[in-house]
């Protein structure tokens, strides 16, 4: 268990005076384009708590954007990473390899969906994993086109910005972007014109028709989708959508890629979100929750696809860093030992129960969605239960601000900026979880 006391404590205004001093230093030397949700400067974190330089302890409903699922100072992660630091910090796997990289790839082969032969390549970030998945798919298929989806997010590199749907803040002013990227509809049930019950069948049919008519299936190297769309608003594609798209890919020799960077590693109550409808991707990209907070990412997939690039075609100086690999083995050990899939399911049960009760009181809550510890509420203009569902970004901002002031760290997201998302560490205590929800409920009463 974390050494950080697992109780909320607010002793100053948030941010406090020491954080404000550090913020002034930051403003002088850190590029203005690097933003922060809440400028409180952290001194330590663990379990479900983030402690700042002023001694405030905030309940963590963000997990560093779904990274510290096992907590920010998990014992096995710290133990294994510390031992590796004492042995060596780096050799570059492409120069002299080491066992930790191989062990992580073995774990990925065991844990990812499907019983086919699998191989992996390790990288530093989610965007890098997505970019390499595209490289691998193009090498395997000898095709160029890449299909992505409305509301999707895939990263901040040039290629992955082009693949990302939302302009601000990710793309605005940063073009031109890489070519041969095509966007098709996703089954966003809450906003589907003919109703959520029709979204899966209709959206998949529309997407497939667009691919056939506008691109040509024979030109498509990869179809890439987040099984639960993250930055786009924690959208769960309506049932039937993912299996239909996956089957279309298989039938047409297209590499189907599940981007599980935010949704993977027990976050949704399963090792990977695509398991919910028994979808077995050809390639799966992972990062965030994989290594307990250290930078690591992976592409895992069918051995024959992963082996398509020529020797030396994949890699990177830091990819699969030995300390990050040790941390990943510690994180996976923790996930297994503590049954963090079970913990995520319990978090869902508690959160959805409480949020549903709030929805009955506050009609600004248009939709409650997500799985496991990847839960969101979509906020709409009050009085829109008639079906207009006008997005209410102001309410999302006001709620986040009110929560922050009371020591609850929450994040917003969504194409329209109107979604409040909850990503608590999977190891959070139930008392802290409920206390955070109490703060949220009070915030609703005040907007």
Tab-separated table of C-alpha atoms in Angstrom:
chain	number	residue	atom	x	y	z
A	1	UNK	CA	0.000	0.000	0.000
A	2	UNK	CA	1.180	3.545	-0.661
A	3	UNK	CA	3.038	5.448	2.055
A	4	UNK	CA	0.906	8.481	1.188
A	5	UNK	CA	-1.957	8.777	3.717
A	6	UNK	CA	-5.157	7.789	1.945
A	7	UNK	CA	-7.257	10.718	3.040
A	8	UNK	CA	-8.186	14.004	1.420
A	9	UNK	CA	-6.752	17.099	3.051
A	10	UNK	CA	-7.240	20.713	1.943
A	11	UNK	CA	-5.110	23.113	3.988
A	12	UNK	CA	-4.721	26.027	1.538
A	13	UNK	CA	-6.541	27.432	-1.427
A	14	UNK	CA	-5.903	25.223	-4.464
A	15	UNK	CA	-3.426	25.987	-5.931
A	16	UNK	CA	-1.637	27.040	-2.736
A	17	UNK	CA	1.147	29.599	-2.257
A	18	UNK	CA	4.046	27.223	-2.914
A	19	UNK	CA	2.387	25.945	-6.082
A	20	UNK	CA	1.855	29.525	-7.203
A	21	UNK	CA	5.562	30.260	-6.653
A	22	UNK	CA	6.499	27.255	-8.753
A	23	UNK	CA	3.964	28.269	-11.371
A	24	UNK	CA	5.734	31.628	-11.706
A	25	UNK	CA	9.057	29.835	-12.244
A	26	UNK	CA	7.397	27.539	-14.744
A	27	UNK	CA	5.902	30.438	-16.696
A	28	UNK	CA	9.378	31.930	-17.069
A	29	UNK	CA	11.028	28.794	-18.471
A	30	UNK	CA	8.471	26.231	-19.706
A	31	UNK	CA	6.965	26.673	-23.168
A	32	UNK	CA	3.487	28.152	-23.058
A	33	UNK	CA	2.133	25.457	-25.363
A	34	UNK	CA	2.523	22.869	-22.580
A	35	UNK	CA	-0.700	23.024	-20.595
A	36	UNK	CA	-1.797	21.623	-17.226
A	37	UNK	CA	-5.252	20.742	-15.979
A	38	UNK	CA	-4.511	22.026	-12.484
A	39	UNK	CA	-1.282	23.878	-11.564
A	40	UNK	CA	-0.696	22.181	-8.210
A	41	UNK	CA	2.848	20.871	-8.013
A	42	UNK	CA	3.071	17.276	-6.813
A	43	UNK	CA	5.524	16.061	-4.175
A	44	UNK	CA	4.290	12.484	-3.849
A	45	UNK	CA	1.398	10.317	-4.907
A	46	UNK	CA	0.094	6.822	-4.332
A	47	UNK	CA	-3.083	4.818	-3.999
A	48	UNK	CA	-5.894	7.264	-4.714
A	49	UNK	CA	-4.120	10.428	-3.488
A	50	UNK	CA	-1.923	13.140	-5.022
A	51	UNK	CA	-0.101	15.324	-2.454
A	52	UNK	CA	1.104	18.804	-3.426
A	53	UNK	CA	3.912	21.077	-2.232
A	54	UNK	CA	1.507	22.932	0.083
A	55	UNK	CA	0.494	19.755	1.897
A	56	UNK	CA	-2.898	19.412	0.231
A	57	UNK	CA	-3.972	15.862	-0.573
A	58	UNK	CA	-6.246	15.540	-3.574
A	59	UNK	CA	-8.408	12.540	-4.415
A	60	UNK	CA	-7.162	11.331	-7.784
A	61	UNK	CA	-9.824	10.695	-10.435
A	62	UNK	CA	-7.298	11.119	-13.266
A	63	UNK	CA	-4.443	8.610	-12.813
A	64	UNK	CA	-2.181	10.845	-14.913
A	65	UNK	CA	-4.631	10.207	-17.794
A	66	UNK	CA	-5.099	6.461	-17.188
A	67	UNK	CA	-1.402	5.788	-16.547
A	68	UNK	CA	-1.095	5.049	-12.822
A	69	UNK	CA	-3.741	2.337	-12.725
A	70	UNK	CA	-1.708	0.430	-10.116
A	71	UNK	CA	-1.116	3.667	-8.179
A	72	UNK	CA	1.689	6.186	-8.619
A	73	UNK	CA	4.142	4.385	-6.329
A	74	UNK	CA	3.152	0.714	-6.515
A	75	UNK	CA	5.472	-1.519	-4.488
A	76	UNK	CA	6.262	-4.002	-7.274
A	77	UNK	CA	6.883	-1.225	-9.797
A	78	UNK	CA	9.245	0.632	-7.452
A	79	UNK	CA	11.032	-2.583	-6.374
A	80	UNK	CA	11.660	-3.882	-9.879
A	81	UNK	CA	12.569	-0.499	-11.383
A	82	UNK	CA	14.958	0.258	-8.505
A	83	UNK	CA	16.718	-3.078	-8.929
A	84	UNK	CA	17.096	-2.448	-12.657
A	85	UNK	CA	18.435	1.091	-12.051
A	86	UNK	CA	21.207	-0.421	-9.940
A	87	UNK	CA	22.202	-2.828	-12.724
A	88	UNK	CA	22.067	-0.548	-15.784
A	89	UNK	CA	19.852	2.237	-17.093
A	90	UNK	CA	20.311	1.737	-20.832
A	91	UNK	CA	22.165	-0.173	-23.489
A	92	UNK	CA	19.724	0.317	-26.400
A	93	UNK	CA	18.011	-2.951	-27.253
A	94	UNK	CA	19.147	-2.501	-30.857
A	95	UNK	CA	22.790	-2.538	-29.692
A	96	UNK	CA	22.935	-5.127	-26.904
A	97	UNK	CA	19.569	-6.621	-25.877
A	98	UNK	CA	18.403	-7.623	-22.384
A	99	UNK	CA	15.916	-10.059	-20.881
A	100	UNK	CA	13.402	-7.508	-19.563
A	101	UNK	CA	12.353	-6.491	-23.074
A	102	UNK	CA	11.771	-10.126	-24.003
A	103	UNK	CA	9.825	-10.748	-20.786
A	104	UNK	CA	7.484	-7.836	-21.503
A	105	UNK	CA	6.858	-9.182	-25.021
A	106	UNK	CA	6.119	-12.611	-23.542
A	107	UNK	CA	3.583	-11.076	-21.154
A	108	UNK	CA	1.953	-9.148	-24.003
A	109	UNK	CA	1.650	-12.332	-26.071
A	110	UNK	CA	-0.053	-14.037	-23.123
A	111	UNK	CA	-2.412	-11.212	-22.135
A	112	UNK	CA	-3.620	-9.765	-25.453
A	113	UNK	CA	-6.690	-11.291	-27.152
A	114	UNK	CA	-6.396	-14.302	-29.461
A	115	UNK	CA	-4.511	-17.591	-29.307
A	116	UNK	CA	-2.489	-17.039	-32.503
A	117	UNK	CA	1.295	-16.647	-32.510
A	118	UNK	CA	2.155	-13.067	-31.484
A	119	UNK	CA	5.159	-10.799	-31.443
A	120	UNK	CA	5.713	-7.284	-30.070
A	121	UNK	CA	7.903	-4.240	-30.542
A	122	UNK	CA	8.389	-1.745	-27.722
A	123	UNK	CA	8.438	2.041	-27.964
A	124	UNK	CA	8.182	5.127	-25.743
A	125	UNK	CA	4.718	6.642	-26.157
A	126	UNK	CA	1.243	5.887	-27.397
A	127	UNK	CA	1.647	8.071	-30.471
A	128	UNK	CA	4.853	6.251	-31.339
A	129	UNK	CA	3.075	2.903	-31.014
A	130	UNK	CA	0.256	4.024	-33.333
A	131	UNK	CA	2.724	5.378	-35.868
A	132	UNK	CA	4.611	2.085	-35.873
A	133	UNK	CA	1.393	0.093	-36.196
A	134	UNK	CA	0.745	2.016	-39.423
A	135	UNK	CA	4.287	1.302	-40.634
A	136	UNK	CA	3.863	-2.403	-39.901
A	137	UNK	CA	0.451	-2.574	-41.607
A	138	UNK	CA	1.779	-0.816	-44.704
A	139	UNK	CA	4.787	-3.112	-44.881
A	140	UNK	CA	2.553	-6.176	-44.563
A	141	UNK	CA	-0.214	-5.184	-46.988
A	142	UNK	CA	1.862	-3.133	-49.476
A	143	UNK	CA	-1.011	-0.611	-49.305
A	144	UNK	CA	-1.078	2.990	-48.104
A	145	UNK	CA	-4.520	4.170	-46.960
A	146	UNK	CA	-5.331	4.389	-43.242
A	147	UNK	CA	-8.942	4.549	-42.001
A	148	UNK	CA	-9.787	6.240	-38.699
A	149	UNK	CA	-13.029	7.363	-37.049
A	150	UNK	CA	-14.957	10.420	-35.980
A	151	UNK	CA	-14.081	11.486	-32.407
A	152	UNK	CA	-10.881	9.407	-32.456
A	153	UNK	CA	-7.623	10.447	-30.813
A	154	UNK	CA	-4.279	8.838	-31.656
A	155	UNK	CA	-1.505	11.244	-30.664
A	156	UNK	CA	0.479	14.406	-31.329
A	157	UNK	CA	3.084	13.385	-33.928
A	158	UNK	CA	2.463	14.527	-37.497
A	159	UNK	CA	0.901	11.254	-38.614
A	160	UNK	CA	-1.143	10.762	-35.459
A	161	UNK	CA	-2.353	14.380	-35.450
A	162	UNK	CA	-3.697	13.689	-38.924
A	163	UNK	CA	-5.413	10.579	-37.558
A	164	UNK	CA	-6.912	12.506	-34.627
A	165	UNK	CA	-10.381	13.985	-35.168
A	166	UNK	CA	-10.346	17.030	-32.878
A	167	UNK	CA	-8.750	20.233	-34.115
A	168	UNK	CA	-8.263	22.195	-30.851
A	169	UNK	CA	-5.915	21.848	-29.114
A	170	UNK	CA	-4.277	18.977	-30.961
A	171	UNK	CA	-4.005	20.056	-34.597
A	172	UNK	CA	-4.749	23.750	-34.963
A	173	UNK	CA	-1.953	25.532	-36.829
A	174	UNK	CA	0.315	22.474	-37.008
A	175	UNK	CA	-0.374	21.227	-40.555
A	176	UNK	CA	0.096	20.099	-43.251
A	177	UNK	CA	-0.526	16.549	-42.109
A	178	UNK	CA	0.437	13.193	-43.525
A	179	UNK	CA	-1.620	12.051	-46.540
A	180	UNK	CA	-3.706	8.908	-47.092
A	181	UNK	CA	-5.736	9.240	-43.880
A	182	UNK	CA	-9.515	8.838	-44.218
A	183	UNK	CA	-12.167	9.389	-41.541
A	184	UNK	CA	-15.479	7.521	-41.319
A	185	UNK	CA	-18.427	7.573	-38.861
A	186	UNK	CA	-18.414	5.841	-35.490
A	187	UNK	CA	-21.442	4.448	-33.644
A	188	UNK	CA	-21.862	7.237	-31.062
A	189	UNK	CA	-25.072	5.920	-29.562
A	190	UNK	CA	-26.061	8.954	-27.501
A	191	UNK	CA	-25.930	11.243	-30.527
A	192	UNK	CA	-26.930	8.815	-33.291
A	193	UNK	CA	-29.765	10.430	-35.313
A	194	UNK	CA	-32.063	7.375	-35.342
A	195	UNK	CA	-31.324	6.316	-31.759
A	196	UNK	CA	-28.696	4.280	-29.931
A	197	UNK	CA	-30.419	0.997	-30.777
A	198	UNK	CA	-29.747	1.561	-34.481
A	199	UNK	CA	-26.265	3.030	-34.181
A	200	UNK	CA	-24.194	-0.155	-34.414
A	201	UNK	CA	-25.731	-1.470	-37.617
A	202	UNK	CA	-26.216	1.882	-39.341
A	203	UNK	CA	-22.816	3.380	-38.495
A	204	UNK	CA	-20.915	0.254	-39.534
A	205	UNK	CA	-22.838	0.126	-42.823
A	206	UNK	CA	-22.092	3.809	-43.465
A	207	UNK	CA	-18.411	3.402	-42.616
A	208	UNK	CA	-18.029	0.344	-44.841
A	209	UNK	CA	-19.816	2.042	-47.733
A	210	UNK	CA	-17.545	5.079	-47.446
A	211	UNK	CA	-14.443	2.881	-47.429
A	212	UNK	CA	-15.623	0.954	-50.474
A	213	UNK	CA	-16.801	3.968	-52.458
A	214	UNK	CA	-14.331	6.691	-51.484
A	215	UNK	CA	-11.096	4.777	-50.891
A	216	UNK	CA	-11.472	1.229	-52.192
A	217	UNK	CA	-10.992	-1.573	-49.677
A	218	UNK	CA	-8.116	-2.922	-51.777
A	219	UNK	CA	-6.159	0.280	-51.046
A	220	UNK	CA	-6.553	0.206	-47.251
A	221	UNK	CA	-3.577	-0.913	-45.166
A	222	UNK	CA	-5.144	-0.467	-41.740
A	223	UNK	CA	-8.361	0.394	-39.923
A	224	UNK	CA	-7.529	1.856	-36.519
A	225	UNK	CA	-10.013	2.456	-33.709
A	226	UNK	CA	-10.081	2.894	-29.947
A	227	UNK	CA	-12.477	0.222	-28.586
A	228	UNK	CA	-13.587	2.916	-26.147
A	229	UNK	CA	-12.833	6.320	-27.648
A	230	UNK	CA	-10.859	8.318	-25.098
A	231	UNK	CA	-10.293	12.018	-25.764
A	232	UNK	CA	-13.383	12.026	-27.995
A	233	UNK	CA	-15.581	11.574	-24.932
A	234	UNK	CA	-15.312	7.990	-23.605
A	235	UNK	CA	-17.613	6.858	-26.383
A	236	UNK	CA	-18.421	3.146	-26.342
A	237	UNK	CA	-19.225	2.219	-29.947
A	238	UNK	CA	-22.735	0.765	-30.003
A	239	UNK	CA	-22.912	-3.021	-29.867
A	240	UNK	CA	-22.212	-4.738	-33.149
A	241	UNK	CA	-20.108	-1.914	-34.575
A	242	UNK	CA	-16.632	-3.211	-33.711
A	243	UNK	CA	-17.331	-6.812	-34.790
A	244	UNK	CA	-18.727	-5.590	-38.137
A	245	UNK	CA	-15.702	-3.378	-38.824
A	246	UNK	CA	-13.306	-6.125	-37.744
A	247	UNK	CA	-14.993	-8.665	-40.033
A	248	UNK	CA	-14.890	-6.221	-42.955
A	249	UNK	CA	-11.169	-5.750	-42.376
A	250	UNK	CA	-10.534	-9.504	-42.282
A	251	UNK	CA	-12.613	-10.120	-45.397
A	252	UNK	CA	-10.631	-7.512	-47.332
A	253	UNK	CA	-7.079	-8.208	-46.183
A	254	UNK	CA	-6.977	-5.036	-44.071
A	255	UNK	CA	-5.018	-4.956	-40.804
A	256	UNK	CA	-7.468	-4.222	-37.954
A	257	UNK	CA	-5.741	-2.244	-35.195
A	258	UNK	CA	-7.192	-1.755	-31.705
A	259	UNK	CA	-5.760	1.380	-30.094
A	260	UNK	CA	-5.938	0.326	-26.435
A	261	UNK	CA	-3.579	2.994	-25.178
A	262	UNK	CA	-6.128	4.525	-22.782
A	263	UNK	CA	-8.491	1.552	-22.396
A	264	UNK	CA	-5.993	-1.288	-21.887
A	265	UNK	CA	-4.545	-3.079	-18.866
A	266	UNK	CA	-7.610	-3.665	-16.693
A	267	UNK	CA	-8.965	-0.128	-17.116
A	268	UNK	CA	-12.371	-1.304	-18.384
A	269	UNK	CA	-12.618	-4.382	-16.163
A	270	UNK	CA	-10.992	-6.606	-18.779
A	271	UNK	CA	-7.356	-6.778	-19.796
A	272	UNK	CA	-8.357	-5.061	-23.040
A	273	UNK	CA	-11.591	-3.305	-23.967
A	274	UNK	CA	-11.953	-5.104	-27.313
A	275	UNK	CA	-12.596	-8.318	-25.387
A	276	UNK	CA	-16.083	-7.019	-24.520
A	277	UNK	CA	-17.430	-8.170	-27.909
A	278	UNK	CA	-14.804	-10.876	-28.459
A	279	UNK	CA	-13.005	-8.800	-31.077
A	280	UNK	CA	-9.505	-10.132	-31.785
A	281	UNK	CA	-7.440	-7.400	-33.452
A	282	UNK	CA	-4.584	-8.104	-35.835
A	283	UNK	CA	-2.497	-5.499	-34.013
A	284	UNK	CA	-3.031	-3.862	-30.632
A	285	UNK	CA	-1.292	-0.704	-29.415
A	286	UNK	CA	-0.651	-0.150	-25.716
A	287	UNK	CA	1.002	2.455	-23.492
A	288	UNK	CA	-0.292	4.507	-20.515
A	289	UNK	CA	-1.217	1.815	-17.951
A	290	UNK	CA	1.456	-0.634	-19.105
A	291	UNK	CA	4.329	0.427	-16.826
A	292	UNK	CA	2.999	2.112	-13.694
A	293	UNK	CA	4.010	5.578	-14.837
A	294	UNK	CA	7.260	4.962	-16.684
A	295	UNK	CA	7.374	5.695	-20.445
A	296	UNK	CA	6.694	2.503	-22.379
A	297	UNK	CA	4.484	1.544	-25.312
A	298	UNK	CA	4.027	-1.491	-27.500
A	299	UNK	CA	2.644	-2.839	-30.725
A	300	UNK	CA	1.586	-6.459	-30.350
A	301	UNK	CA	0.089	-8.592	-33.078
A	302	UNK	CA	0.029	-11.551	-35.385
A	303	UNK	CA	3.561	-12.811	-35.823
A	304	UNK	CA	3.434	-12.783	-39.633
A	305	UNK	CA	2.273	-9.148	-39.650
A	306	UNK	CA	4.777	-8.012	-37.031
A	307	UNK	CA	7.588	-9.686	-38.986
A	308	UNK	CA	6.723	-7.880	-42.243
A	309	UNK	CA	9.076	-4.870	-41.824
A	310	UNK	CA	12.717	-5.444	-42.761
A	311	UNK	CA	15.315	-5.887	-40.016
A	312	UNK	CA	16.188	-2.465	-38.618
A	313	UNK	CA	12.910	-0.978	-39.864
A	314	UNK	CA	11.470	-0.782	-36.354
A	315	UNK	CA	13.106	0.595	-33.248
A	316	UNK	CA	14.280	3.748	-31.528
A	317	UNK	CA	17.043	4.639	-29.105
A	318	UNK	CA	14.940	4.397	-25.947
A	319	UNK	CA	12.261	1.937	-27.086
A	320	UNK	CA	11.775	-0.725	-24.414
A	321	UNK	CA	14.096	0.995	-21.943
A	322	UNK	CA	15.225	-1.575	-19.340
A	323	UNK	CA	13.932	0.412	-16.344
A	324	UNK	CA	10.544	0.914	-18.026
A	325	UNK	CA	10.404	-2.815	-18.852
A	326	UNK	CA	11.108	-3.679	-15.217
A	327	UNK	CA	8.336	-1.303	-14.162
A	328	UNK	CA	5.936	-2.922	-16.637
A	329	UNK	CA	6.629	-6.363	-15.203
A	330	UNK	CA	5.911	-4.911	-11.748
A	331	UNK	CA	2.682	-3.309	-12.948
A	332	UNK	CA	1.465	-6.545	-14.570
A	333	UNK	CA	2.392	-8.474	-11.413
A	334	UNK	CA	0.291	-6.020	-9.397
A	335	UNK	CA	-2.659	-6.242	-11.791
A	336	UNK	CA	-2.699	-10.020	-11.478
A	337	UNK	CA	-2.121	-10.230	-7.723
A	338	UNK	CA	-4.729	-7.623	-6.805
A	339	UNK	CA	-7.261	-8.677	-9.487
A	340	UNK	CA	-7.478	-5.164	-10.829
A	341	UNK	CA	-10.041	-6.265	-13.420
A	342	UNK	CA	-12.319	-7.104	-10.512
A	343	UNK	CA	-11.477	-3.798	-8.820
A	344	UNK	CA	-12.335	-1.901	-12.006
A	345	UNK	CA	-15.718	-3.631	-12.200
A	346	UNK	CA	-16.455	-2.678	-8.599
A	347	UNK	CA	-15.484	0.946	-9.324
A	348	UNK	CA	-17.969	0.905	-12.227
A	349	UNK	CA	-20.703	-0.470	-9.980
A	350	UNK	CA	-20.172	2.225	-7.353
A	351	UNK	CA	-19.735	5.111	-9.791
A	352	UNK	CA	-22.633	4.281	-12.083
A	353	UNK	CA	-24.947	3.805	-9.103
A	354	UNK	CA	-24.047	7.187	-7.678
A	355	UNK	CA	-24.018	8.977	-11.039
A	356	UNK	CA	-27.414	7.559	-12.014
A	357	UNK	CA	-28.863	8.963	-8.804
A	358	UNK	CA	-27.333	12.355	-9.653
A	359	UNK	CA	-28.772	12.204	-13.169
A	360	UNK	CA	-32.257	11.855	-11.729
A	361	UNK	CA	-31.728	15.128	-9.843
A	362	UNK	CA	-29.790	17.118	-12.436
A	363	UNK	CA	-30.958	17.137	-16.049
A	364	UNK	CA	-27.629	18.650	-17.114
A	365	UNK	CA	-26.364	15.032	-17.088
A	366	UNK	CA	-27.341	13.812	-20.527
A	367	UNK	CA	-25.510	10.490	-20.605
A	368	UNK	CA	-23.551	8.202	-18.289
A	369	UNK	CA	-21.255	5.768	-20.059
A	370	UNK	CA	-18.066	3.783	-19.988
A	371	UNK	CA	-16.869	0.550	-18.438
A	372	UNK	CA	-14.785	-0.350	-15.424
A	373	UNK	CA	-12.819	2.624	-14.144
A	374	UNK	CA	-13.212	4.474	-17.449
A	375	UNK	CA	-16.486	6.298	-16.766
A	376	UNK	CA	-17.833	9.592	-18.094
A	377	UNK	CA	-20.846	11.864	-17.964
A	378	UNK	CA	-21.852	13.964	-20.954
A	379	UNK	CA	-23.270	17.345	-19.985
A	380	UNK	CA	-26.026	19.066	-21.943
A	381	UNK	CA	-28.004	22.269	-21.638
A	382	UNK	CA	-30.637	21.965	-18.927
A	383	UNK	CA	-34.093	21.223	-20.207
A	384	UNK	CA	-32.821	19.287	-23.239
A	385	UNK	CA	-34.336	15.950	-22.292
A	386	UNK	CA	-36.610	16.610	-25.267
A	387	UNK	CA	-33.766	15.264	-27.376
A	388	UNK	CA	-31.875	18.333	-28.534
A	389	UNK	CA	-28.843	17.373	-26.399
A	390	UNK	CA	-27.029	20.678	-26.918
A	391	UNK	CA	-23.483	20.220	-25.551
A	392	UNK	CA	-22.746	22.130	-22.348
A	393	UNK	CA	-18.989	22.703	-22.171
A	394	UNK	CA	-19.455	25.499	-19.628
A	395	UNK	CA	-20.982	23.067	-17.135
A	396	UNK	CA	-18.074	20.644	-17.579
A	397	UNK	CA	-15.610	23.448	-16.907
A	398	UNK	CA	-17.535	24.758	-13.906
A	399	UNK	CA	-17.846	21.295	-12.361
A	400	UNK	CA	-14.151	20.552	-12.842
A	401	UNK	CA	-13.224	23.874	-11.225
A	402	UNK	CA	-15.528	23.264	-8.260
A	403	UNK	CA	-14.135	19.760	-7.755
A	404	UNK	CA	-10.542	20.986	-7.943
A	405	UNK	CA	-11.214	23.638	-5.284
A	406	UNK	CA	-12.420	20.916	-2.895
A	407	UNK	CA	-9.492	18.591	-3.521
A	408	UNK	CA	-10.860	16.265	-6.213
A	409	UNK	CA	-8.794	15.967	-9.380
A	410	UNK	CA	-11.057	15.385	-12.408
A	411	UNK	CA	-10.508	15.731	-16.152
A	412	UNK	CA	-12.687	16.896	-19.024
A	413	UNK	CA	-12.716	15.585	-22.593
A	414	UNK	CA	-14.998	15.195	-25.605
A	415	UNK	CA	-15.139	16.605	-29.105
A	416	UNK	CA	-17.485	19.293	-27.761
A	417	UNK	CA	-15.591	19.783	-24.484
A	418	UNK	CA	-18.688	18.769	-22.524
A	419	UNK	CA	-17.640	15.457	-20.990
A	420	UNK	CA	-16.389	14.933	-17.451
A	421	UNK	CA	-14.299	11.770	-17.344
A	422	UNK	CA	-13.289	9.668	-14.369
A	423	UNK	CA	-10.125	7.549	-14.390
A	424	UNK	CA	-9.396	6.712	-10.745
A	425	UNK	CA	-6.463	4.429	-9.968
A	426	UNK	CA	-7.748	0.870	-9.848
A	427	UNK	CA	-6.303	0.572	-6.333
A	428	UNK	CA	-8.331	3.485	-4.927
A	429	UNK	CA	-10.125	2.726	-1.660
A	430	UNK	CA	-13.913	2.645	-1.819
A	431	UNK	CA	-14.188	5.248	0.933
A	432	UNK	CA	-12.085	7.700	-1.093
A	433	UNK	CA	-14.071	6.864	-4.217
A	434	UNK	CA	-17.335	7.711	-2.501
A	435	UNK	CA	-15.876	10.849	-0.938
A	436	UNK	CA	-14.883	12.019	-4.414
A	437	UNK	CA	-18.410	11.367	-5.643
A	438	UNK	CA	-19.772	13.331	-2.671
A	439	UNK	CA	-17.670	16.310	-3.791
A	440	UNK	CA	-18.980	15.936	-7.347
A	441	UNK	CA	-22.580	15.815	-6.127
A	442	UNK	CA	-22.058	18.983	-4.100
A	443	UNK	CA	-20.527	20.625	-7.174
A	444	UNK	CA	-23.671	19.800	-9.181
A	445	UNK	CA	-25.794	21.538	-6.584
A	446	UNK	CA	-23.713	24.681	-7.035
A	447	UNK	CA	-23.788	25.128	-10.811
